[in-house]
Short mmCIF file of C-alpha atoms in Angstrom, two decimals:
data_model
loop_
_atom_site.label_atom_id
_atom_site.label_comp_id
_atom_site.label_asym_id
_atom_site.label_seq_id
_atom_site.Cartn_x
_atom_site.Cartn_y
_atom_site.Cartn_z
CA MET X 11 -46.52 10.80 26.37
CA SER X 12 -44.15 12.69 28.75
CA GLN X 13 -40.86 14.32 27.55
CA HIS X 14 -39.07 11.54 29.43
CA ASP X 15 -40.91 8.84 27.07
CA SER X 16 -41.08 10.59 23.71
CA CYS X 17 -40.47 8.20 20.83
CA CYS X 18 -36.98 9.52 20.14
CA ARG X 19 -35.81 9.35 23.59
CA VAL X 20 -37.09 5.95 24.03
CA CYS X 21 -35.55 4.58 20.92
CA SER X 22 -32.23 6.31 21.51
CA ARG X 23 -32.06 5.37 25.26
CA GLY X 24 -33.04 1.65 24.55
CA LEU X 25 -30.60 1.25 21.60
CA TYR X 26 -27.63 2.70 23.36
CA SER X 27 -28.20 1.65 27.00
CA CYS X 28 -31.11 -0.97 26.70
CA HIS X 29 -32.86 1.04 29.50
CA TRP X 30 -36.26 1.75 27.95
CA LYS X 31 -37.50 3.51 30.95
CA HIS X 32 -36.20 6.95 32.08
CA SER X 33 -33.72 6.93 34.99
CA SER X 34 -32.96 10.04 36.98
CA ILE X 35 -29.79 8.41 38.37
CA LEU X 36 -26.52 8.01 36.35
CA LYS X 37 -25.61 4.48 36.97
CA THR X 38 -22.51 4.26 34.99
CA LYS X 39 -19.53 5.74 36.78
CA HIS X 40 -17.49 6.03 33.51
CA ALA X 41 -19.86 7.17 31.07
CA CYS X 42 -17.53 9.68 29.52
CA CYS X 43 -14.88 7.20 29.14
CA TRP X 44 -17.18 4.81 27.46
CA PHE X 45 -18.31 7.49 25.07
CA SER X 46 -14.62 8.12 24.18
CA VAL X 47 -14.20 4.45 23.67
CA VAL X 48 -17.21 4.39 21.18
CA THR X 49 -15.78 7.36 19.39
CA LEU X 50 -12.20 5.80 19.01
CA VAL X 51 -13.43 2.51 17.92
CA SER X 52 -15.83 4.11 15.30
CA LEU X 53 -12.85 6.04 14.00
CA LEU X 54 -10.80 2.83 14.06
CA SER X 55 -13.38 0.91 12.15
CA LEU X 56 -13.96 3.61 9.56
CA CYS X 57 -10.06 3.59 8.90
CA TRP X 58 -10.25 -0.27 8.59
CA MET X 59 -13.13 0.04 6.21
CA TYR X 60 -11.18 2.51 4.15
CA ILE X 61 -8.08 0.28 4.09
CA CYS X 62 -10.31 -2.69 2.90
CA MET X 63 -11.95 -0.64 0.17
CA VAL X 64 -8.47 0.64 -1.14
CA MET X 65 -7.12 -2.94 -1.15
CA PHE X 66 -10.18 -4.22 -3.09
CA ASN X 67 -8.11 -3.67 -6.29
CA ASP X 68 -5.95 -6.65 -5.26
CA ARG X 69 -8.61 -8.84 -3.68
CA GLU X 70 -7.73 -11.88 -5.86
CA ASP X 71 -4.30 -11.93 -4.14
CA VAL X 72 -6.13 -12.78 -0.80
CA ASN X 73 -8.47 -15.32 -2.46
CA TRP X 74 -5.28 -16.79 -4.20
CA LYS X 75 -3.43 -17.26 -0.92
CA GLY X 76 -6.59 -18.79 0.71
CA PHE X 77 -6.76 -21.27 -2.14
CA THR X 78 -3.09 -22.25 -1.85
CA ARG X 79 -3.78 -23.15 1.72
CA LEU X 80 -7.18 -24.61 1.79
CA LYS X 81 -7.33 -26.11 -1.88
CA ARG X 82 -10.71 -24.49 -2.03
CA TRP X 83 -11.78 -21.33 -3.85
CA VAL X 84 -13.70 -18.92 -1.62
CA ASN X 85 -14.17 -15.31 -2.12
CA TRP X 86 -12.34 -14.76 1.23
CA PHE X 87 -11.88 -10.95 0.63
CA MET X 88 -15.56 -10.34 0.21
CA VAL X 89 -16.22 -12.28 3.41
CA MET X 90 -13.74 -9.83 5.16
CA ILE X 91 -15.49 -6.85 3.43
CA ILE X 92 -18.94 -7.86 4.68
CA ILE X 93 -17.75 -8.40 8.18
CA SER X 94 -15.87 -4.95 8.13
CA ALA X 95 -18.96 -3.19 6.84
CA VAL X 96 -21.09 -4.69 9.50
CA LEU X 97 -18.67 -3.68 12.08
CA THR X 98 -18.27 -0.22 10.87
CA SER X 99 -21.96 0.35 10.42
CA TYR X 100 -22.58 -0.89 14.01
CA CYS X 101 -19.88 1.41 15.59
CA VAL X 102 -20.99 4.52 13.78
CA LEU X 103 -24.47 3.99 14.57
CA LEU X 104 -23.71 3.42 18.12
CA LEU X 105 -21.78 6.74 17.96
CA LEU X 106 -24.80 8.46 16.46
CA PHE X 107 -27.00 7.06 19.28
CA ALA X 108 -24.59 8.38 21.84
CA LEU X 109 -24.67 11.75 20.22
CA VAL X 110 -28.35 11.80 20.19
CA GLN X 111 -28.25 10.87 23.91
CA VAL X 112 -26.03 13.93 24.61
CA ALA X 113 -28.40 16.16 22.54
CA LEU X 114 -31.48 14.95 24.47
CA ARG X 115 -29.62 15.30 27.80
CA GLU X 116 -29.88 11.57 28.44
CA PRO X 117 -27.41 9.51 30.58
CA LEU X 118 -24.73 7.78 28.66
CA ASN X 119 -25.26 4.34 30.09
CA LEU X 120 -23.62 2.11 27.71
CA HIS X 121 -24.97 -1.47 27.91
CA TRP X 122 -22.49 -4.21 28.64
CA LEU X 123 -23.36 -6.08 25.46
CA HIS X 124 -22.24 -3.02 23.37
CA LYS X 125 -18.92 -3.09 25.35
CA ILE X 126 -18.30 -6.85 24.46
CA PHE X 127 -19.18 -5.96 20.67
CA LEU X 128 -16.72 -3.10 20.82
CA PHE X 129 -14.05 -5.27 22.22
CA PHE X 130 -14.49 -7.84 19.59
CA GLY X 131 -14.47 -5.14 16.78
CA VAL X 132 -11.21 -3.95 18.26
CA ILE X 133 -9.77 -7.62 18.16
CA PHE X 134 -11.04 -8.14 14.56
CA VAL X 135 -9.32 -4.98 13.28
CA ALA X 136 -6.09 -5.92 15.17
CA PHE X 137 -6.06 -9.21 13.61
CA GLY X 138 -6.77 -7.85 10.27
CA VAL X 139 -3.85 -5.33 10.40
CA THR X 140 -1.53 -7.92 11.71
CA GLY X 141 -2.52 -10.29 9.02
CA ILE X 142 -1.82 -7.80 6.24
CA SER X 143 1.34 -6.83 7.91
CA ILE X 144 2.71 -10.43 7.98
CA LYS X 145 1.07 -12.03 5.04
CA TRP X 146 0.53 -9.18 2.65
CA PRO X 147 2.84 -6.31 3.76
CA GLN X 148 3.43 -5.25 0.07
CA GLU X 149 -0.11 -3.86 0.07
CA TRP X 150 0.51 -1.12 2.67
CA PRO X 151 1.93 1.35 0.19
CA THR X 152 -1.50 1.27 -1.45
CA VAL X 153 -2.93 3.18 1.41
CA PRO X 154 -0.85 6.43 1.17
CA LEU X 155 -1.10 6.21 -2.61
CA SER X 156 -4.91 6.10 -2.39
CA LEU X 157 -4.80 9.44 -0.38
CA GLN X 158 -3.59 11.13 -3.44
CA ALA X 159 -6.99 10.31 -5.06
CA THR X 160 -9.18 10.88 -1.91
CA ALA X 161 -7.46 13.20 0.57
CA PRO X 162 -8.88 16.40 -1.02
CA PHE X 163 -12.48 15.08 -0.54
CA LEU X 164 -11.78 13.30 2.71
CA GLN X 165 -10.55 16.77 4.11
CA PHE X 166 -13.93 18.37 2.81
CA GLY X 167 -15.84 15.56 4.69
CA ALA X 168 -13.70 15.97 7.93
CA VAL X 169 -14.39 19.69 8.00
CA GLY X 170 -18.22 18.91 7.60
CA ALA X 171 -18.10 16.38 10.49
CA LEU X 172 -16.01 18.82 12.64
CA THR X 173 -18.65 21.57 12.17
CA LEU X 174 -21.54 19.20 12.95
CA LEU X 175 -19.82 17.93 16.10
CA SER X 176 -18.77 21.32 17.35
CA PHE X 177 -22.33 21.73 18.72
CA PHE X 178 -21.51 18.81 21.16
CA VAL X 179 -18.02 19.96 21.84
CA PHE X 180 -19.33 23.49 22.82
CA ARG X 181 -21.90 21.93 25.16
CA SER X 182 -19.37 19.82 26.81
CA PHE X 183 -17.17 22.83 27.31
CA ASP X 184 -20.04 24.67 28.97
CA MET X 185 -20.97 21.68 31.12
CA ALA X 186 -17.17 21.29 32.42
CA GLU X 187 -16.97 22.65 35.85
CA LYS X 188 -13.24 22.58 36.46
CA LYS X 189 -10.80 24.91 34.70
CA TRP X 190 -8.39 22.11 33.59
CA SER X 191 -11.38 20.25 31.99
CA LYS X 192 -12.39 23.30 29.92
CA LEU X 193 -8.82 23.75 28.90
CA LEU X 194 -8.39 20.15 27.97
CA ILE X 195 -11.67 20.23 25.75
CA ALA X 196 -10.58 23.58 24.23
CA GLY X 197 -6.98 22.57 23.50
CA ILE X 198 -7.91 19.24 21.92
CA PHE X 199 -10.70 20.90 19.73
CA VAL X 200 -8.37 23.80 18.57
CA VAL X 201 -5.51 21.38 17.73
CA LEU X 202 -7.80 18.99 15.82
CA SER X 203 -9.51 21.88 13.90
CA ALA X 204 -6.08 23.37 13.02
CA ALA X 205 -5.03 19.96 11.68
CA ILE X 206 -8.21 19.48 9.56
CA PHE X 207 -8.24 23.03 8.32
CA LEU X 208 -4.58 23.18 7.28
CA CYS X 209 -3.91 19.59 6.04
CA PRO X 210 -4.46 20.60 2.41
CA LEU X 211 -0.90 22.23 2.56
CA SER X 212 0.53 18.74 2.63
CA ILE X 213 -1.93 17.21 0.21
CA GLN X 214 -0.43 16.35 -3.20
CA SER X 215 -2.18 14.64 -6.06
CA PRO X 216 -1.18 14.25 -9.77
CA CYS X 217 -4.83 15.14 -10.68
CA LEU X 218 -4.43 18.59 -9.35
CA MET X 219 -3.55 20.06 -12.87
CA GLU X 220 -4.96 21.93 -15.58
CA ARG X 221 -7.05 19.89 -18.09
CA ASN X 222 -4.73 20.89 -20.84
CA GLU X 223 -1.80 19.26 -19.07
CA LEU X 224 -3.49 15.86 -18.74
CA PRO X 225 -1.47 13.06 -20.37
CA ALA X 226 -2.85 10.56 -22.94
CA LYS X 227 -4.99 7.82 -21.59
CA PRO X 228 -3.02 4.67 -20.65
CA ASN X 229 -3.32 1.74 -22.97
CA LEU X 230 -4.85 -1.44 -21.49
CA ILE X 231 -3.24 -4.73 -21.29
CA GLY X 232 -5.51 -7.67 -20.69
CA HIS X 233 -4.27 -9.64 -17.56
CA ARG X 234 -4.69 -13.28 -18.60
CA GLY X 235 -7.16 -11.90 -21.15
CA ALA X 236 -10.52 -10.49 -19.64
CA PRO X 237 -10.86 -12.69 -16.64
CA MET X 238 -13.97 -10.85 -15.39
CA LEU X 239 -15.64 -11.84 -18.67
CA ALA X 240 -14.39 -15.31 -19.31
CA PRO X 241 -12.19 -17.99 -17.74
CA GLU X 242 -8.75 -16.57 -17.25
CA ASN X 243 -6.01 -17.67 -19.81
CA THR X 244 -8.52 -19.29 -22.30
CA MET X 245 -9.04 -18.19 -25.87
CA MET X 246 -12.44 -16.81 -24.89
CA SER X 247 -10.81 -14.56 -22.42
CA PHE X 248 -8.17 -13.24 -24.88
CA ASN X 249 -10.99 -12.71 -27.57
CA ARG X 250 -13.09 -10.69 -25.02
CA SER X 251 -10.02 -8.58 -24.38
CA VAL X 252 -9.74 -7.91 -28.06
CA GLU X 253 -13.34 -6.43 -27.82
CA CYS X 254 -12.12 -4.10 -25.10
CA GLY X 255 -9.32 -2.59 -27.36
CA VAL X 256 -6.31 -3.92 -25.51
CA THR X 257 -2.93 -3.27 -26.88
CA ALA X 258 -1.22 -6.34 -25.46
CA PHE X 259 -2.02 -9.70 -23.94
CA GLU X 260 -0.39 -10.57 -20.58
CA THR X 261 -0.32 -14.35 -19.75
CA ASP X 262 1.93 -17.07 -18.17
CA VAL X 263 3.56 -19.71 -20.10
CA GLN X 264 4.73 -23.16 -18.95
CA LEU X 265 5.88 -26.19 -20.87
CA SER X 266 4.21 -29.70 -21.07
CA LYS X 267 5.93 -33.07 -20.82
CA ASP X 268 6.31 -33.08 -24.60
CA ARG X 269 7.77 -29.56 -24.59
CA ILE X 270 4.70 -27.57 -25.93
CA PRO X 271 4.30 -24.01 -24.34
CA PHE X 272 0.81 -23.58 -22.87
CA LEU X 273 -0.95 -20.98 -20.92
CA MET X 274 -1.40 -21.40 -17.14
CA HIS X 275 -0.85 -19.20 -14.25
CA ASP X 276 -0.65 -21.47 -11.17
CA THR X 277 2.58 -23.15 -10.45
CA THR X 278 2.37 -24.48 -6.99
CA SER X 279 1.51 -28.12 -6.09
CA GLY X 280 -1.77 -29.23 -7.46
CA PHE X 281 -1.34 -26.18 -10.06
CA LEU X 282 -4.24 -27.32 -12.39
CA MET X 283 -6.85 -27.88 -9.57
CA ARG X 284 -8.04 -24.41 -9.26
CA THR X 285 -8.87 -23.72 -13.02
CA THR X 286 -9.41 -27.32 -14.46
CA ASN X 287 -11.06 -30.62 -13.72
CA VAL X 288 -7.71 -32.42 -13.52
CA LYS X 289 -8.86 -34.04 -10.20
CA GLU X 290 -11.70 -35.65 -11.98
CA LYS X 291 -9.89 -36.52 -15.14
CA PHE X 292 -6.59 -37.93 -13.56
CA PRO X 293 -7.40 -38.75 -10.16
CA ASP X 294 -4.58 -41.13 -9.58
CA GLU X 295 -1.78 -39.25 -11.47
CA ASN X 296 0.90 -36.94 -9.99
CA VAL X 297 -0.03 -33.53 -11.40
CA SER X 298 2.14 -31.20 -9.37
CA HIS X 299 4.16 -30.04 -12.13
CA SER X 300 3.50 -28.98 -15.68
CA ALA X 301 5.97 -31.70 -17.06
CA ASN X 302 3.72 -34.43 -15.49
CA LEU X 303 1.21 -34.12 -18.48
CA THR X 304 1.51 -34.13 -22.27
CA TRP X 305 -0.02 -31.51 -24.46
CA LYS X 306 -2.87 -33.98 -25.53
CA GLU X 307 -3.61 -34.84 -21.79
CA LEU X 308 -3.61 -30.97 -21.07
CA GLN X 309 -6.01 -30.28 -23.96
CA SER X 310 -8.37 -33.03 -22.56
CA LEU X 311 -9.00 -30.98 -19.42
CA ASN X 312 -11.95 -28.51 -19.11
CA ALA X 313 -10.87 -24.95 -18.24
CA GLY X 314 -14.20 -23.13 -17.98
CA GLU X 315 -16.55 -24.92 -15.57
CA TRP X 316 -14.68 -23.56 -12.46
CA PHE X 317 -15.40 -20.08 -13.78
CA LEU X 318 -19.13 -20.66 -13.78
CA LYS X 319 -19.10 -22.59 -10.55
CA THR X 320 -17.04 -20.21 -8.42
CA ASP X 321 -17.83 -16.87 -10.20
CA PRO X 322 -14.62 -15.30 -8.97
CA PHE X 323 -15.45 -11.69 -9.97
CA ARG X 324 -19.41 -11.88 -9.49
CA SER X 325 -19.74 -11.30 -13.23
CA VAL X 326 -21.22 -14.64 -14.38
CA SER X 327 -24.81 -13.33 -14.11
CA GLU X 328 -24.02 -10.82 -16.88
CA LEU X 329 -23.14 -13.55 -19.44
CA SER X 330 -25.67 -14.51 -21.95
CA VAL X 331 -26.69 -18.13 -22.23
CA GLU X 332 -24.59 -18.52 -25.35
CA LYS X 333 -21.51 -16.88 -23.79
CA ALA X 334 -22.03 -18.92 -20.65
CA GLU X 335 -22.16 -22.15 -22.81
CA THR X 336 -18.92 -20.94 -24.57
CA ALA X 337 -17.19 -20.32 -21.30
CA ARG X 338 -18.22 -23.91 -20.05
CA LEU X 339 -16.40 -25.48 -23.10
CA GLN X 340 -13.06 -23.63 -22.69
CA THR X 341 -9.81 -25.70 -22.75
CA ILE X 342 -6.15 -24.87 -21.97
CA PRO X 343 -4.79 -22.91 -24.95
CA SER X 344 -1.10 -23.19 -26.12
CA LEU X 345 1.13 -20.38 -26.65
CA CYS X 346 1.01 -20.74 -30.47
CA GLN X 347 -2.82 -20.28 -30.32
CA LEU X 348 -2.34 -16.90 -28.52
CA LEU X 349 0.30 -15.77 -30.99
CA ASN X 350 -1.84 -16.51 -33.90
CA LEU X 351 -4.58 -14.39 -32.34
CA ALA X 352 -2.20 -11.60 -31.52
CA LYS X 353 -0.83 -11.82 -35.05
CA GLN X 354 -4.28 -11.56 -36.48
CA HIS X 355 -5.19 -8.30 -34.54
CA ASN X 356 -1.76 -6.80 -34.35
CA ILE X 357 -1.72 -7.13 -30.59
CA SER X 358 1.51 -7.45 -28.47
CA VAL X 359 2.15 -10.40 -26.17
CA MET X 360 3.78 -10.25 -22.79
CA PHE X 361 4.19 -13.13 -20.53
CA ASP X 362 5.98 -14.67 -17.50
CA LEU X 363 7.83 -17.90 -18.04
CA CYS X 364 7.10 -20.28 -15.13
CA SER X 365 9.80 -22.86 -15.07
CA ASP X 366 12.39 -24.78 -12.97
CA ASN X 367 14.69 -24.90 -15.93
CA GLN X 368 14.70 -21.46 -17.46
CA GLU X 369 17.67 -22.20 -19.81
CA VAL X 370 16.00 -25.08 -21.57
CA ASP X 371 12.44 -23.73 -21.50
CA THR X 372 13.57 -20.38 -22.82
CA VAL X 373 15.07 -21.95 -25.81
CA ASP X 374 11.90 -23.91 -26.61
CA THR X 375 9.63 -20.78 -26.03
CA VAL X 376 11.77 -18.52 -28.19
CA GLU X 377 11.69 -21.36 -30.96
CA THR X 378 7.90 -21.44 -30.76
CA ILE X 379 7.48 -17.68 -31.11
CA LEU X 380 9.88 -17.55 -34.01
CA ASN X 381 8.19 -20.40 -35.78
CA SER X 382 4.77 -18.53 -35.38
CA SER X 383 5.87 -15.80 -37.90
CA ILE X 384 4.50 -13.10 -35.57
CA ASP X 385 6.14 -9.80 -35.88
CA PRO X 386 8.98 -9.87 -33.34
CA LYS X 387 8.22 -6.35 -32.42
CA LEU X 388 4.94 -7.50 -31.00
CA VAL X 389 6.76 -9.85 -28.47
CA LEU X 390 7.36 -8.12 -25.12
CA TRP X 391 9.96 -10.21 -23.44
CA LEU X 392 9.69 -10.15 -19.71
CA PRO X 393 11.52 -13.26 -18.17
CA PRO X 394 14.83 -12.01 -16.94
CA ALA X 395 16.79 -15.34 -16.57
CA GLU X 396 18.19 -15.93 -20.02
CA ARG X 397 17.86 -12.37 -21.37
CA LYS X 398 21.29 -12.35 -23.01
CA TYR X 399 20.29 -15.44 -25.03
CA VAL X 400 17.10 -13.90 -26.26
CA LYS X 401 18.67 -10.71 -27.14
CA LYS X 402 21.09 -12.63 -29.29
CA THR X 403 18.67 -15.01 -30.88
CA ALA X 404 15.67 -12.62 -31.12
CA PRO X 405 17.11 -9.03 -31.35
CA ASP X 406 13.90 -7.52 -32.35
CA PHE X 407 11.99 -8.69 -29.27
CA ILE X 408 11.30 -5.73 -27.00
CA GLN X 409 12.92 -6.24 -23.62
CA VAL X 410 10.61 -5.46 -20.65
CA TYR X 411 12.22 -5.07 -17.21
CA ASP X 412 10.63 -5.42 -13.74
CA ASP X 413 13.75 -3.90 -12.10
CA GLU X 414 14.56 -0.33 -12.69
CA SER X 415 18.15 -0.45 -11.89
CA VAL X 416 18.67 -3.42 -14.41
CA MET X 417 16.74 -1.63 -16.95
CA LEU X 418 18.95 1.54 -16.66
CA LYS X 419 22.18 -0.63 -16.69
CA GLU X 420 21.17 -2.39 -19.85
CA GLY X 421 19.80 0.81 -21.57
CA GLY X 422 16.23 -0.51 -21.76
CA ARG X 423 13.16 1.69 -22.36
CA TYR X 424 10.32 -0.60 -21.10
CA LEU X 425 9.44 -1.00 -17.39
CA ASN X 426 6.70 -3.29 -15.89
CA VAL X 427 6.21 -2.79 -12.14
CA LYS X 428 3.52 -3.21 -9.65
CA TYR X 429 1.64 0.06 -9.15
CA SER X 430 2.38 0.46 -5.37
CA LYS X 431 6.24 0.13 -6.02
CA PHE X 432 6.37 3.39 -8.05
CA SER X 433 5.41 6.83 -6.98
CA THR X 434 3.55 9.11 -9.22
CA GLU X 435 6.60 11.36 -9.24
CA ASP X 436 8.67 8.20 -10.32
CA ILE X 437 6.18 7.65 -13.20
CA ARG X 438 6.40 11.30 -14.37
CA LYS X 439 10.35 11.19 -14.02
CA HIS X 440 10.57 8.12 -16.39
CA ARG X 441 7.97 9.27 -18.86
CA SER X 442 10.08 12.63 -19.27
CA LYS X 443 12.92 10.32 -20.13
CA ASN X 444 10.85 8.42 -22.87
CA VAL X 445 10.73 5.43 -20.82
CA THR X 446 7.40 3.27 -21.29
CA VAL X 447 5.90 2.52 -17.88
CA ASN X 448 3.30 -0.18 -17.40
CA MET X 449 1.73 -0.69 -14.07
CA TRP X 450 -0.06 -3.94 -12.75
CA VAL X 451 -2.64 -4.95 -11.78
CA VAL X 452 -4.84 -2.04 -11.93
CA ASN X 453 -8.77 -2.91 -11.71
CA GLU X 454 -10.36 -0.01 -9.95
CA ARG X 455 -11.41 3.35 -11.43
CA TRP X 456 -9.79 5.52 -8.74
CA LEU X 457 -6.34 3.85 -9.27
CA PHE X 458 -6.56 3.98 -13.10
CA SER X 459 -7.55 7.75 -12.72
CA LEU X 460 -4.58 8.42 -10.49
CA LEU X 461 -2.18 6.61 -12.83
CA TRP X 462 -3.65 8.49 -15.84
CA CYS X 463 -2.87 11.78 -14.28
CA ALA X 464 0.53 10.73 -13.33
CA GLY X 465 1.34 9.77 -17.02
CA ALA X 466 1.59 5.98 -17.03
CA SER X 467 1.93 4.56 -20.46
CA SER X 468 -0.34 1.43 -19.86
CA VAL X 469 -1.77 -0.71 -17.16
CA THR X 470 -2.42 -4.32 -16.97
CA THR X 471 -5.86 -5.01 -15.86
CA ASN X 472 -8.69 -7.54 -15.04
CA SER X 473 -11.41 -5.06 -15.82
CA CYS X 474 -10.59 -3.89 -19.38
CA HIS X 475 -14.24 -3.79 -20.10
CA LEU X 476 -14.81 -1.00 -17.32
CA LEU X 477 -11.67 1.12 -18.00
CA LYS X 478 -12.13 1.31 -21.69
CA ASP X 479 -15.28 3.34 -21.27
CA MET X 480 -13.54 5.96 -19.17
CA GLU X 481 -13.24 9.32 -21.17
CA GLY X 482 -11.29 11.02 -18.40
CA PRO X 483 -9.96 10.55 -14.76
CA ASP X 484 -12.68 10.47 -12.20
CA TRP X 485 -11.76 13.86 -11.19
CA LEU X 486 -9.45 16.60 -12.24
CA MET X 487 -9.11 19.95 -10.63
CA ALA X 488 -6.98 23.07 -11.27
CA PRO X 489 -4.68 23.92 -8.37
CA LEU X 490 -6.08 27.48 -7.98
CA THR X 491 -9.65 25.98 -8.05
CA TYR X 492 -8.76 23.57 -5.29
CA ARG X 493 -7.10 26.14 -3.05
CA MET X 494 -10.06 28.58 -3.39
CA THR X 495 -12.44 25.79 -2.71
CA TRP X 496 -10.55 24.67 0.52
CA ILE X 497 -10.22 28.15 1.79
CA ALA X 498 -13.97 28.88 1.12
CA VAL X 499 -14.97 25.48 2.92
CA ASP X 500 -12.70 26.23 5.91
CA ILE X 501 -14.12 29.90 6.28
CA ALA X 502 -17.64 28.62 5.95
CA SER X 503 -17.04 26.05 8.82
CA ILE X 504 -15.42 28.56 10.95
CA LEU X 505 -18.38 30.97 10.63
CA ILE X 506 -20.89 28.13 11.37
CA MET X 507 -19.00 27.03 14.40
CA THR X 508 -18.85 30.57 15.59
CA GLY X 509 -22.54 31.15 15.11
CA LEU X 510 -23.23 27.87 17.12
CA TYR X 511 -20.90 28.78 19.94
CA ILE X 512 -22.63 32.41 20.21
CA CYS X 513 -26.14 30.82 20.28
CA GLN X 514 -25.12 28.49 22.85
CA TRP X 515 -23.45 31.17 24.89
CA LYS X 516 -26.48 33.36 24.67
CA THR X 517 -28.79 30.31 25.69
CA ARG X 518 -26.52 29.88 28.70
CA ARG X 519 -26.76 33.58 29.75
CA PHE X 520 -30.61 33.65 29.32
CA CYS X 521 -30.70 30.47 31.69
CA ASN X 522 -28.50 32.25 34.20
CA ARG X 523 -30.74 35.43 34.19
CA GLU X 524 -33.79 33.08 34.84
CA GLY X 525 -31.72 31.66 37.68
CA THR X 526 -31.86 27.98 36.28
CA GLY X 527 -28.69 27.85 34.31
CA ARG X 528 -26.46 26.48 37.17
CA PHE X 529 -29.25 23.96 38.28
CA GLN X 530 -29.56 22.81 34.72
CA TYR X 531 -26.06 21.74 34.29
CA VAL X 532 -25.92 20.03 37.67
CA ASN X 533 -29.04 17.99 36.49
CA ILE X 534 -27.52 17.11 33.31
CA ARG X 535 -24.31 15.93 35.11
CA VAL X 536 -26.22 13.61 37.43
CA GLY X 537 -28.27 12.19 34.54
CA THR X 538 -31.62 13.81 34.30
CA ASN X 539 -32.97 15.08 30.97
CA ASP X 540 -34.70 18.28 32.06
CA CYS X 541 -33.69 21.39 30.10
CA PHE X 542 -34.94 23.52 32.91
CA HIS X 543 -35.95 22.54 36.46
CA TYR X 544 -39.64 22.77 36.77
#
């Protein structure tokens, strides 16, 4: 097999340009431009994949929005993750093949089919970014927040990638014939290198601290119980969360036609369709509101089969046969049932009151709580509408606020906010003032670790069974250790790149002495793959 037809050359040439036979003529007029496009789209797809992985914590919000529109439960976020992963893998592999082409001195003839795929990749990412910006804008703050957990390691990875790619940059610099081309390549490379080497100066993370400064582990609050282990807002779910050691139950309360408070999250039209068999049980009745059904009718609904059928968290396979059967038989619980469980295990209860008539429903809900004989200090009152009445009727209830300004105005000490609305500095500031800060909804280890380092008092979570086993944040590093590591990595990269450039410079001088160097680069430019002209 000739040097033109070695296995590596044939595979690289075929996969990148679909030209399985060597061609001595560079057919593509804008090969360098398309190489730049491949590079940019690869970086774009990597950034998009990073955004998707960061937002994976809130994947149920996407699935819920899909259900409200289509009335059909599908794991839409997982579909998006799979498509994004395929796109990113394709773009990165294409870039790697392009670099192999450069290393083997093969022409960069990008096939037209790759160009079409790259175009559709850009369109997909553009639609994704636009969709988030329009339908899900509250998720964007999660991205800069995540960088507090990942930026130190992303910088190390960027330094490694820069070091590896410097070989190709130096070769392009040598191959450039015009002075302005050399200046452009050198200028871009120096600016990019400086940005990567020095970016730790702007990196801030609460996990850059001494181990003896680490705050206590945040308490866990079961979001609708333990919805990854059992159907949400069922007694099985809350019992499973007790096994996780939660300090509070978080739920949603509505009132039935006969004024019985029960647990149900969904409130839109067809609010029982997602988690019950209401369509089969009452096919001809209007069930668009909680007041359309009595408590007896609500109790007749099955609230567990949907969990086994849809497997919303891909966790059903982990259930034993006995637990799966228990999940199948779950029904809608009343608030009184939950209060009895909380009283039995000395666990607090926090809930949203979903109601069109907050004044009347608040009275009935407070009455139900007081009649349950639960310790009033275990009740974390969150609904803001009738707070004055609640303070007067049940003064021992702990008032929890979702608005910082209202809490400060009323002298409150308990704050419950979405994790992306508060910076880690805000958490530390409030904790220093002895304010209890709960963040919702926290499911991923990286996010829990970050909030742990920041000093959050507690987190509301779907994954209590995973977070309970964490003995410390995923990473913790002393600031001095990080600075020394950063400097050492940068110095090592600079030394390696200097060595690569010297080796390439010496190789070029050797070629020039042999009288082949100039001809070599002319051949490369027109597309041949000869290292030396024979």
